[in-house]
Coordinates of N, CA and C in Angstrom, one line a residue:
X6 N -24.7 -15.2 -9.3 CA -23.8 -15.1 -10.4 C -23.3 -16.5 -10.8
X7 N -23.1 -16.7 -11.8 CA -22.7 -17.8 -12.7 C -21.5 -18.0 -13.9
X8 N -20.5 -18.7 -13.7 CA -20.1 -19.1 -14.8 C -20.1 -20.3 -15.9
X9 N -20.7 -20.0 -17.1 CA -21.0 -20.7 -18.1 C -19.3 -21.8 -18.5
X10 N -19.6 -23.0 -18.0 CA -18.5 -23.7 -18.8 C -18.0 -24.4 -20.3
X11 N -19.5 -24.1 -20.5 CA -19.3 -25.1 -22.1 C -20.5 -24.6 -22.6
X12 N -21.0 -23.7 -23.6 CA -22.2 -23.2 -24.1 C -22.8 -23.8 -24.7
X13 N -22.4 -25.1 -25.3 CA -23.2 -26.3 -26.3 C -23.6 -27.4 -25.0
X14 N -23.0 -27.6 -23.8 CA -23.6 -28.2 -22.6 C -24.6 -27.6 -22.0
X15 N -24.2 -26.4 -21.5 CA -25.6 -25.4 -21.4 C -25.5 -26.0 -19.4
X16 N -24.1 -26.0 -18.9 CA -23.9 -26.5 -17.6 C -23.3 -25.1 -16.7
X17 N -24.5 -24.5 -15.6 CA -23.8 -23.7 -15.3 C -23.3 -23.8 -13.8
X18 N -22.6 -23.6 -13.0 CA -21.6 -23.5 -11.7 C -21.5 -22.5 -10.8
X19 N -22.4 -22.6 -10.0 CA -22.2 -21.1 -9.1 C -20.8 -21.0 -8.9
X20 N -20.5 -19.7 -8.8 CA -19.5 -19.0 -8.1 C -19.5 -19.3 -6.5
X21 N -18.4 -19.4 -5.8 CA -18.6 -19.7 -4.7 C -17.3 -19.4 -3.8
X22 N -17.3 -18.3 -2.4 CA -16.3 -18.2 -2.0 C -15.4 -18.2 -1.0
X23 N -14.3 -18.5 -0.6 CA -14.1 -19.2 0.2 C -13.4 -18.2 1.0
X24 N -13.3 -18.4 2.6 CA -13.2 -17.3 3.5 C -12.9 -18.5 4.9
X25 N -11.3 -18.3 5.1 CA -10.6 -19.1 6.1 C -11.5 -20.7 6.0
X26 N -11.5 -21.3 4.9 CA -12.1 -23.0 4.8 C -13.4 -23.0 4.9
X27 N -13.8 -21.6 4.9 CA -15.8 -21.7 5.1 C -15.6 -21.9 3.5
X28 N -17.0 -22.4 2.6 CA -17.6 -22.1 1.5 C -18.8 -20.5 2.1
X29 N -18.5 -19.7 1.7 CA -19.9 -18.6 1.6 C -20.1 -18.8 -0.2
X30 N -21.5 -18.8 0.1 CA -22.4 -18.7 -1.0 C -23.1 -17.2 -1.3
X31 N -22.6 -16.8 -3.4 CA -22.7 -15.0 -2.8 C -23.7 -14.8 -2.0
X32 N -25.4 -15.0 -2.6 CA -26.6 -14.4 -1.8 C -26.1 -13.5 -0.7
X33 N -25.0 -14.5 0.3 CA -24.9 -14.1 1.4 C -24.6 -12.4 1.3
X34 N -23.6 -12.3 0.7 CA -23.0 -11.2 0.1 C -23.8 -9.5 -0.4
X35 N -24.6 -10.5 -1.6 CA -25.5 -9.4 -2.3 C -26.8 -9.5 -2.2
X36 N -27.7 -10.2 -1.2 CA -28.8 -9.8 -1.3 C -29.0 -9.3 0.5
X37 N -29.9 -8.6 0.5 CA -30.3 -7.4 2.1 C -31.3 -8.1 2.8
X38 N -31.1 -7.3 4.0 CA -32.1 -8.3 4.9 C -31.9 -7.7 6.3
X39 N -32.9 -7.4 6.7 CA -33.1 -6.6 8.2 C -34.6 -7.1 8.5
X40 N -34.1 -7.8 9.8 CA -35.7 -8.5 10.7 C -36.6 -7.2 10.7
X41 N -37.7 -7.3 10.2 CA -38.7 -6.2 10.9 C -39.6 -6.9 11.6
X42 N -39.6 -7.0 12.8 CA -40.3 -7.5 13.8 C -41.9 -7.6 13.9
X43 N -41.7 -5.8 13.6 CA -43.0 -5.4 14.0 C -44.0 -5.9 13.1
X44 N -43.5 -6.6 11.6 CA -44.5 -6.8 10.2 C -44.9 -8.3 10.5
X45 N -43.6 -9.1 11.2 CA -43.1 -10.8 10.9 C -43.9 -10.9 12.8
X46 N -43.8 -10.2 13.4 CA -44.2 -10.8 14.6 C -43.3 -12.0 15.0
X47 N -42.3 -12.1 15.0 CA -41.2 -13.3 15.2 C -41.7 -14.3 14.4
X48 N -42.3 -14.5 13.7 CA -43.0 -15.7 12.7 C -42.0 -17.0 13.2
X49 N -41.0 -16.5 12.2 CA -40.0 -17.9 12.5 C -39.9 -18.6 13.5
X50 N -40.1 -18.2 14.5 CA -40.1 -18.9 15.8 C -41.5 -19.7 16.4
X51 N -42.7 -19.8 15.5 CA -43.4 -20.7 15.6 C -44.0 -21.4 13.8
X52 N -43.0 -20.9 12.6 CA -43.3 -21.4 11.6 C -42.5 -22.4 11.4
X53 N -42.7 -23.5 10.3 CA -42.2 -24.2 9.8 C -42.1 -25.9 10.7
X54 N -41.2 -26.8 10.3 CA -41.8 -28.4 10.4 C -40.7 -28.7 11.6
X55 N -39.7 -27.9 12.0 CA -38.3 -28.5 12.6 C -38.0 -27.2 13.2
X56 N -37.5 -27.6 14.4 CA -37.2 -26.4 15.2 C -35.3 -26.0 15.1
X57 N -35.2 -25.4 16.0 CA -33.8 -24.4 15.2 C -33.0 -25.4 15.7
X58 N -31.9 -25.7 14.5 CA -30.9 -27.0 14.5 C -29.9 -26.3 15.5
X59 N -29.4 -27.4 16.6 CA -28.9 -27.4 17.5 C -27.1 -27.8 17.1
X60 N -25.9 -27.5 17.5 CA -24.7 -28.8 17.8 C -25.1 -29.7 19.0
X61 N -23.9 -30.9 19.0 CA -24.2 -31.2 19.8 C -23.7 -30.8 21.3
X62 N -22.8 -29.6 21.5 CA -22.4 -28.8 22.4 C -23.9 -28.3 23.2
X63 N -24.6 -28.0 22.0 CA -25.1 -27.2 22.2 C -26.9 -27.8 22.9
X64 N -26.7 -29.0 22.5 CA -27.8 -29.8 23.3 C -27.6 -30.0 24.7
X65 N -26.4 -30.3 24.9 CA -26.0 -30.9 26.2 C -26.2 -29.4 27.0
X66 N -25.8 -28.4 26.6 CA -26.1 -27.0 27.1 C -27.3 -26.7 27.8
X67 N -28.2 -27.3 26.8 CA -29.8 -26.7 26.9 C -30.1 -27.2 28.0
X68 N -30.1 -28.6 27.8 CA -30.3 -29.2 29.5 C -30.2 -28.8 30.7
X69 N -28.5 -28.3 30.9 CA -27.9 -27.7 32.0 C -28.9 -26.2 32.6
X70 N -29.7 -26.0 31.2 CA -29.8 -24.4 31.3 C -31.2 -24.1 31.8
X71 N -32.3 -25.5 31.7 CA -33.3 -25.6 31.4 C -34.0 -25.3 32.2
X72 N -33.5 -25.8 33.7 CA -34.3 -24.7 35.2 C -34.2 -23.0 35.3
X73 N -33.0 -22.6 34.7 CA -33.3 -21.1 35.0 C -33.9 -20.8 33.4
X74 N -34.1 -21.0 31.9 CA -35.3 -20.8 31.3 C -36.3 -20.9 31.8
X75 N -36.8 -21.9 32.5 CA -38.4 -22.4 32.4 C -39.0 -21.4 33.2
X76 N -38.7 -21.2 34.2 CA -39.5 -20.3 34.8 C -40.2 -19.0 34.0
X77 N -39.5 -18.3 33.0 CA -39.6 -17.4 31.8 C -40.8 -17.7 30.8
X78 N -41.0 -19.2 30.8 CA -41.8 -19.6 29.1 C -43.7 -19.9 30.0
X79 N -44.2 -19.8 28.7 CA -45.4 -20.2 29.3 C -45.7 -21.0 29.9
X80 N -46.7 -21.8 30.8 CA -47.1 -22.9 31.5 C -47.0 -24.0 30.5
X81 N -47.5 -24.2 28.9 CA -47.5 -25.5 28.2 C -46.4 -25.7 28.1
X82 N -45.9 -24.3 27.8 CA -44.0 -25.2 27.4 C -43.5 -25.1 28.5
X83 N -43.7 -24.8 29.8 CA -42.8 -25.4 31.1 C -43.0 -26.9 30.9
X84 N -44.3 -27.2 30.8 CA -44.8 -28.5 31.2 C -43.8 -29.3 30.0
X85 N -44.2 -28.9 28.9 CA -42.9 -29.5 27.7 C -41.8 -30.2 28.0
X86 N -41.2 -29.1 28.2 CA -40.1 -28.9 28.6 C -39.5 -30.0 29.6
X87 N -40.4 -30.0 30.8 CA -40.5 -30.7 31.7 C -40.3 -32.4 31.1
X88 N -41.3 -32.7 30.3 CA -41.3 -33.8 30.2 C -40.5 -34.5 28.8
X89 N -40.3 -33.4 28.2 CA -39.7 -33.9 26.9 C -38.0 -33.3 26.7
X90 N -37.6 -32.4 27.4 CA -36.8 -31.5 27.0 C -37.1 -30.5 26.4
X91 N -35.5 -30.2 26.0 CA -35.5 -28.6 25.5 C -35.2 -28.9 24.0
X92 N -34.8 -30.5 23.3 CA -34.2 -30.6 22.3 C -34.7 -32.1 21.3
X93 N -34.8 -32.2 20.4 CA -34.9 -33.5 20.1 C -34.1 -33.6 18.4
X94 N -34.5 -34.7 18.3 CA -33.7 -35.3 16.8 C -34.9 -35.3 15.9
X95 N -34.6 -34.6 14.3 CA -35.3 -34.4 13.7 C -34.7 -35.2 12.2
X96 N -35.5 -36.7 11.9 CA -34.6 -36.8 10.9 C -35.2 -36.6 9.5
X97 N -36.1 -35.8 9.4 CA -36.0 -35.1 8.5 C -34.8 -34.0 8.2
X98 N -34.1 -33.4 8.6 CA -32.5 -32.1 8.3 C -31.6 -33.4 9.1
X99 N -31.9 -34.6 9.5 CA -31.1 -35.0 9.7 C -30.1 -34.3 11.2
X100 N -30.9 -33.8 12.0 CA -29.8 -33.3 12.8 C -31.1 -33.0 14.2
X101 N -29.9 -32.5 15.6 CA -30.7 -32.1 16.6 C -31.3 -30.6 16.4
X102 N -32.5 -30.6 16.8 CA -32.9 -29.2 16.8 C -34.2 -28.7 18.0
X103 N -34.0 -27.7 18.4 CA -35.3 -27.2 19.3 C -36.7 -27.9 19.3
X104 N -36.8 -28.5 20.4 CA -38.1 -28.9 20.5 C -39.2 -27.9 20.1
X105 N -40.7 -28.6 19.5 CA -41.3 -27.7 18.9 C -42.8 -28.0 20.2
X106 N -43.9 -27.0 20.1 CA -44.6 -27.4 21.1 C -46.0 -28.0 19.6
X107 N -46.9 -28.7 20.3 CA -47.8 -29.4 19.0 C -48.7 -28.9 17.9
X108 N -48.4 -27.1 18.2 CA -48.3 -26.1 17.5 C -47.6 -25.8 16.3
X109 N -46.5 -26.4 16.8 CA -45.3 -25.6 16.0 C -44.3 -24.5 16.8
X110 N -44.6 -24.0 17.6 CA -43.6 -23.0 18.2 C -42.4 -24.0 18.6
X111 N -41.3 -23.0 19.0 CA -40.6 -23.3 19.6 C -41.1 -23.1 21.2
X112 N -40.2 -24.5 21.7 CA -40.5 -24.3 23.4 C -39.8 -23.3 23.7
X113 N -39.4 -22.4 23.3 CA -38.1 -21.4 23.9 C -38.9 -20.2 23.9
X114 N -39.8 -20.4 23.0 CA -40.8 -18.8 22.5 C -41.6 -18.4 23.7
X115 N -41.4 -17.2 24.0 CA -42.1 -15.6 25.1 C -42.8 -15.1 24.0
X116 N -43.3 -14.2 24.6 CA -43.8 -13.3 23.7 C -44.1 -11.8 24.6
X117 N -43.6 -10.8 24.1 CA -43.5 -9.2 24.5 C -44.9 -8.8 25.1
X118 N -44.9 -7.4 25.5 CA -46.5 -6.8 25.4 C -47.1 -6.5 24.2
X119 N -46.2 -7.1 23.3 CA -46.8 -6.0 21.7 C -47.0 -7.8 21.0
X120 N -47.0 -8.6 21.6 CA -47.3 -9.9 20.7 C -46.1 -10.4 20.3
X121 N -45.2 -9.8 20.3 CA -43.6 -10.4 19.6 C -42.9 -11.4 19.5
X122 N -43.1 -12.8 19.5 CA -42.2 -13.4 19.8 C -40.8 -13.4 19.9
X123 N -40.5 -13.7 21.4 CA -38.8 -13.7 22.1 C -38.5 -14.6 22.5
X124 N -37.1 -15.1 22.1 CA -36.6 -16.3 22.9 C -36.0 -16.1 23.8
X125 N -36.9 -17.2 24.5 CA -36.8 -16.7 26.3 C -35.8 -17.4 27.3
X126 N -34.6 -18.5 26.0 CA -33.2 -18.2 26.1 C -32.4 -16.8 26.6
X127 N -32.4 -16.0 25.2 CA -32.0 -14.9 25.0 C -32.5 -13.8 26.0
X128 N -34.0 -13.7 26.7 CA -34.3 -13.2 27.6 C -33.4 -13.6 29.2
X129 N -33.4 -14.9 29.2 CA -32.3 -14.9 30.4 C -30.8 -14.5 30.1
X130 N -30.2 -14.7 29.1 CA -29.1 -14.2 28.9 C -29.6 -12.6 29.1
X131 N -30.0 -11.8 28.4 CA -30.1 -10.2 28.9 C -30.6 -9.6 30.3
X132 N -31.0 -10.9 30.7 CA -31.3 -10.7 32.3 C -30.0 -10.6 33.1
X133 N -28.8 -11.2 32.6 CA -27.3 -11.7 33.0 C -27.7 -12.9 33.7
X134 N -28.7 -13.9 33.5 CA -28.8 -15.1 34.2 C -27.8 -15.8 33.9
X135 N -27.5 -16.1 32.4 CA -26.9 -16.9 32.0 C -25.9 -16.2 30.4
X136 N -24.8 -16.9 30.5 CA -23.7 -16.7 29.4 C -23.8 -17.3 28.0
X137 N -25.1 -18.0 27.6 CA -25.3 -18.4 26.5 C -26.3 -17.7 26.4
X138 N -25.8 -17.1 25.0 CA -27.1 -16.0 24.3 C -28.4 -16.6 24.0
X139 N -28.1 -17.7 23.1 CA -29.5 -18.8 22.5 C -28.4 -19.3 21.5
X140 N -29.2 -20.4 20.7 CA -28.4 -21.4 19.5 C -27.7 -20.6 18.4
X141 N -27.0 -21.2 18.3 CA -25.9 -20.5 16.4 C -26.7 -20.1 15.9
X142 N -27.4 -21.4 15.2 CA -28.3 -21.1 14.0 C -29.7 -20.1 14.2
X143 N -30.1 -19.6 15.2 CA -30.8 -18.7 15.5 C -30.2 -17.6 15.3
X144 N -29.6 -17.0 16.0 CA -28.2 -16.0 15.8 C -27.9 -15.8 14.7
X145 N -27.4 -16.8 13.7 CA -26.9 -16.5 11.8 C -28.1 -16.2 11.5
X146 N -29.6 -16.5 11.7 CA -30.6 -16.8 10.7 C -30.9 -14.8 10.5
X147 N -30.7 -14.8 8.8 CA -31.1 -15.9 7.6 C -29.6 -16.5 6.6
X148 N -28.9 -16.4 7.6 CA -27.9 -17.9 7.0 C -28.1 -19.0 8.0
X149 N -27.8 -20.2 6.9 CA -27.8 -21.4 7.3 C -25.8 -21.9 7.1
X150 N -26.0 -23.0 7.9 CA -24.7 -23.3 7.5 C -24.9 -24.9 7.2
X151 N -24.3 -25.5 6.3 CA -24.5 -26.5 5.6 C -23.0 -27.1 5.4
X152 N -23.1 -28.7 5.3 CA -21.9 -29.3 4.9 C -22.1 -29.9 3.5
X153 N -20.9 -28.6 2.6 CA -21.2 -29.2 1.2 C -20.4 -30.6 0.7
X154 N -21.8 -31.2 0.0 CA -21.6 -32.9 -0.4 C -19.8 -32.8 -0.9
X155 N -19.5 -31.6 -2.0 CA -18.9 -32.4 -2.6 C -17.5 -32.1 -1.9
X156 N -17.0 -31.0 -1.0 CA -15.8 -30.8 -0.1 C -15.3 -31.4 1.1
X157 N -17.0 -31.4 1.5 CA -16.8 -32.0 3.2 C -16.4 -30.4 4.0
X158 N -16.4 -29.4 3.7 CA -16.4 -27.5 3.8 C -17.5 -27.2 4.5
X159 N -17.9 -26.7 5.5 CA -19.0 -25.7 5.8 C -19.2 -24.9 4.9
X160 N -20.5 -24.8 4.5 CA -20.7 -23.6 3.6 C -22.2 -22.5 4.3
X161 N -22.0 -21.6 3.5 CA -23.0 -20.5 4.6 C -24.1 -19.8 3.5
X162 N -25.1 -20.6 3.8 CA -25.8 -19.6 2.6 C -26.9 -19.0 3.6
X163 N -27.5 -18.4 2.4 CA -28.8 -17.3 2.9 C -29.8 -18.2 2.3
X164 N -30.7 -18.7 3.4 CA -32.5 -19.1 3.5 C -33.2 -18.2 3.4
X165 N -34.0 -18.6 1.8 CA -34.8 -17.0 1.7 C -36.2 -18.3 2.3
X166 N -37.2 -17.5 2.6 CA -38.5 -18.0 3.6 C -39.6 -16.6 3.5
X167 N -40.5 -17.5 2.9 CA -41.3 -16.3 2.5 C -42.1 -15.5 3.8
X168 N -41.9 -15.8 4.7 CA -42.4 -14.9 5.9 C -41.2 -13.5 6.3
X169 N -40.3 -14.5 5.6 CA -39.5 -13.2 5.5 C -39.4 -11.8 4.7
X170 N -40.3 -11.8 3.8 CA -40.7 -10.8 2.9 C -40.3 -9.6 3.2
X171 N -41.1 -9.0 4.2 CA -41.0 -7.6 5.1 C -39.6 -7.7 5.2
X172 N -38.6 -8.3 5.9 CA -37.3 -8.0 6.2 C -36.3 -7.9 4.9
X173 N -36.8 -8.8 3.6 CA -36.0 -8.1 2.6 C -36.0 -6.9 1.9
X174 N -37.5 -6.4 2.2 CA -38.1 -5.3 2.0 C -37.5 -4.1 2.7
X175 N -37.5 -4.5 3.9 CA -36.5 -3.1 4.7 C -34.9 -3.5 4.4
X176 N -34.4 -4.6 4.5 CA -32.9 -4.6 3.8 C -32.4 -3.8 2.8
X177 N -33.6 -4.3 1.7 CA -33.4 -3.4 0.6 C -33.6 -1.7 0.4
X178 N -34.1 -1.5 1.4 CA -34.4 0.0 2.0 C -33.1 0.5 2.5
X179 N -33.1 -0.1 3.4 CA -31.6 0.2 4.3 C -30.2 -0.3 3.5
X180 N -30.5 -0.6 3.0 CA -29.0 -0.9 2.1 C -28.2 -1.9 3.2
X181 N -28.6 -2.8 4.3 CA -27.9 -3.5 5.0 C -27.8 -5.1 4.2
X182 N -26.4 -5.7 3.6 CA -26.5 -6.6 2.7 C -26.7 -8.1 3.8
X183 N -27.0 -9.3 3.8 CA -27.5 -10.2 4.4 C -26.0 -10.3 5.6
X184 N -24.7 -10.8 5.0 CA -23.6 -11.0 6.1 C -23.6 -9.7 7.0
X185 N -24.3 -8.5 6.9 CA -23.7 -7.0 7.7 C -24.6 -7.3 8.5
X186 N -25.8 -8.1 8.0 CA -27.0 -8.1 9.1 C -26.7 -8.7 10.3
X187 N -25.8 -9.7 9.8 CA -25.7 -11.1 10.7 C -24.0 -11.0 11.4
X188 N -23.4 -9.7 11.1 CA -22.8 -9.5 11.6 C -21.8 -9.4 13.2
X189 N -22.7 -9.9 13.8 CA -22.4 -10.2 15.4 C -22.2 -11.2 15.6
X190 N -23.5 -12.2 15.2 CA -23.3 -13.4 14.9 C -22.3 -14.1 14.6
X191 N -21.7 -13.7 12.9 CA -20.9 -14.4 12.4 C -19.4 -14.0 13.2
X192 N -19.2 -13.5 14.1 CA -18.2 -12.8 14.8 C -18.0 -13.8 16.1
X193 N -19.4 -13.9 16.8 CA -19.6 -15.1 18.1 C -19.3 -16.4 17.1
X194 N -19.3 -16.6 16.2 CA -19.0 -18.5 15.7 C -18.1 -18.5 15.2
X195 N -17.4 -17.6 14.2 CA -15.9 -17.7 13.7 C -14.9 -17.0 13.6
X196 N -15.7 -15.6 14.3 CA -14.1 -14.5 14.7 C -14.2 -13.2 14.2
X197 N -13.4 -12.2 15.1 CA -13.3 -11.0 14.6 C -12.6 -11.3 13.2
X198 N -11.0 -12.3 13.2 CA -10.5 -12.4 11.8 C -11.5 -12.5 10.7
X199 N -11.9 -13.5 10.8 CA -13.3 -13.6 9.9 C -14.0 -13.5 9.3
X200 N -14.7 -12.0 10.1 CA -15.6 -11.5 9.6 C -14.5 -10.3 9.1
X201 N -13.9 -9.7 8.9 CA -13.1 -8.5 8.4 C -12.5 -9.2 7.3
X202 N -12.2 -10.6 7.3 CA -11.5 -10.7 5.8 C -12.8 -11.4 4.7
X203 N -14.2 -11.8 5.2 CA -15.3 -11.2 4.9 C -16.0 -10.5 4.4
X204 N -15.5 -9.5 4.8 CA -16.1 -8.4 4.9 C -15.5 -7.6 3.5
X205 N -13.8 -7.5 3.5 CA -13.2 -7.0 2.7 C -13.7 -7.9 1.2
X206 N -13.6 -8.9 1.3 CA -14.1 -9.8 -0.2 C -15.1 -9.6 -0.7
X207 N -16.1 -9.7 0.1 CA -17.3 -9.0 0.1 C -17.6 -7.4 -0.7
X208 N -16.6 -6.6 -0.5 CA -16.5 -5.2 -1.0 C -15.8 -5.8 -2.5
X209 N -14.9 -6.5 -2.4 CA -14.7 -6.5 -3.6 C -15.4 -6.9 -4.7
X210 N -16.1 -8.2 -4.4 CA -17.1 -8.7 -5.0 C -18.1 -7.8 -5.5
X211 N -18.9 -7.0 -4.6 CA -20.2 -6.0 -4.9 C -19.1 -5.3 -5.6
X212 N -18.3 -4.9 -5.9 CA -18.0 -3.5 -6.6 C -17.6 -4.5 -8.0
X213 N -17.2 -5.1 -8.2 CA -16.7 -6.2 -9.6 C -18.7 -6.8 -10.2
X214 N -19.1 -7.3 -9.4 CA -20.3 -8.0 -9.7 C -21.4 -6.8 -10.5
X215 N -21.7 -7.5 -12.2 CA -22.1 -6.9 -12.7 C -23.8 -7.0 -12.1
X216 N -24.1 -5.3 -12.6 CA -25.6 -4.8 -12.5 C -26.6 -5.7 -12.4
X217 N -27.0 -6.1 -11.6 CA -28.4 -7.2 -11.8 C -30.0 -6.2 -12.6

């Protein structure tokens, strides 16, 4: 959604809105999105140029963590792991993110009896090995969180990715809108408050936001 400011400039301005100093961008709002695993095969986790952007809390973490993962991941990425870490600097996004193996996977990636890709983070965490689930940005995705140029604000949008297809496709099925998906998520990074006053703006928006 857009508002037109000057119709002989022809200059339009997303809408954009704000929720305890976050920027959310609507997408987040009104468009759907539920992982279907079984179509994507974890894709994301061995697609694309940069592995999943890290804080820097969250590097210094990985380290600590990196003996009770490794035993979990395949032999190439123990060996990885081993020799390069669990993290590096990508200056392309400009930021730290998940080492990749020379594939493209992430070094963190398992994979099920059914082919699935799992992070084998998040496998030790449901083992109760460990109290870190896996990275933020894994957890929001398909929000990203971004620092907008012109506030200096986090802002949170939704990364559409075309391997994502299948999961807009069942979103749109299920009627689950992108923030309900990510729901847990956005709860572990900024709060029960949060997400309920969120959540309520959100209702107001979809019910005001005309017919697409």
């Amino acid at each position: 959604m857009s508002v037109l400011l000057n119709p002989h400039l022809c200059i339009k301005i997303e809408i954009v809105l704000v929720v305890q100093g976050k920027l959310i961008h609507p997408d987040v709002l009104k468009e759907q999105f539920v992982c279907h695993l079984d179509k994507c095969k974890g894709a994301c986790c061995w697609e694309g140029s940069y592995g999943a952007p890290l804080n820097k809390e969250e590097v210094e973490l990985l380290e600590q963590l990196n003996p009770v993962v490794s035993p979990y991941l395949p032999e190439r990425h123990r060996a990885l792991l081993a020799a390069e870490g669990g993290s590096r600097y990508y200056r392309g996004m400009q930021q730290w993110g998940t080492n990749l193996m020379p594939d493209g996977a992430c070094v963190y990636l398992i994979r099920d009896d059914n082919g699935i890709a799992k992070c084998g983070i998040e496998h030790c965490w449901k083992q109760g090995e460990i109290s870190f689930r896996k990275p933020q940005s894994c957890h929001l995705y398909p929000v990203r969180v971004r620092k907008d140029p012109f506030t200096g604000m986090e802002m949170l949008l939704y990364d559409r990715w075309d391997i994502c297809q299948d999961a807009c496709a069942l979103g749109a099925a299920l009627q689950v809108p992108v923030y309900r998906f990510v729901k847990e998520a956005l709860i572990r990074v900024y709060g029960e408050a949060f997400y309920a006053e969120l959540d309520a703006i959100a209702q107001s928006y979809l019910e005001n936001e005309p017919e697409r």
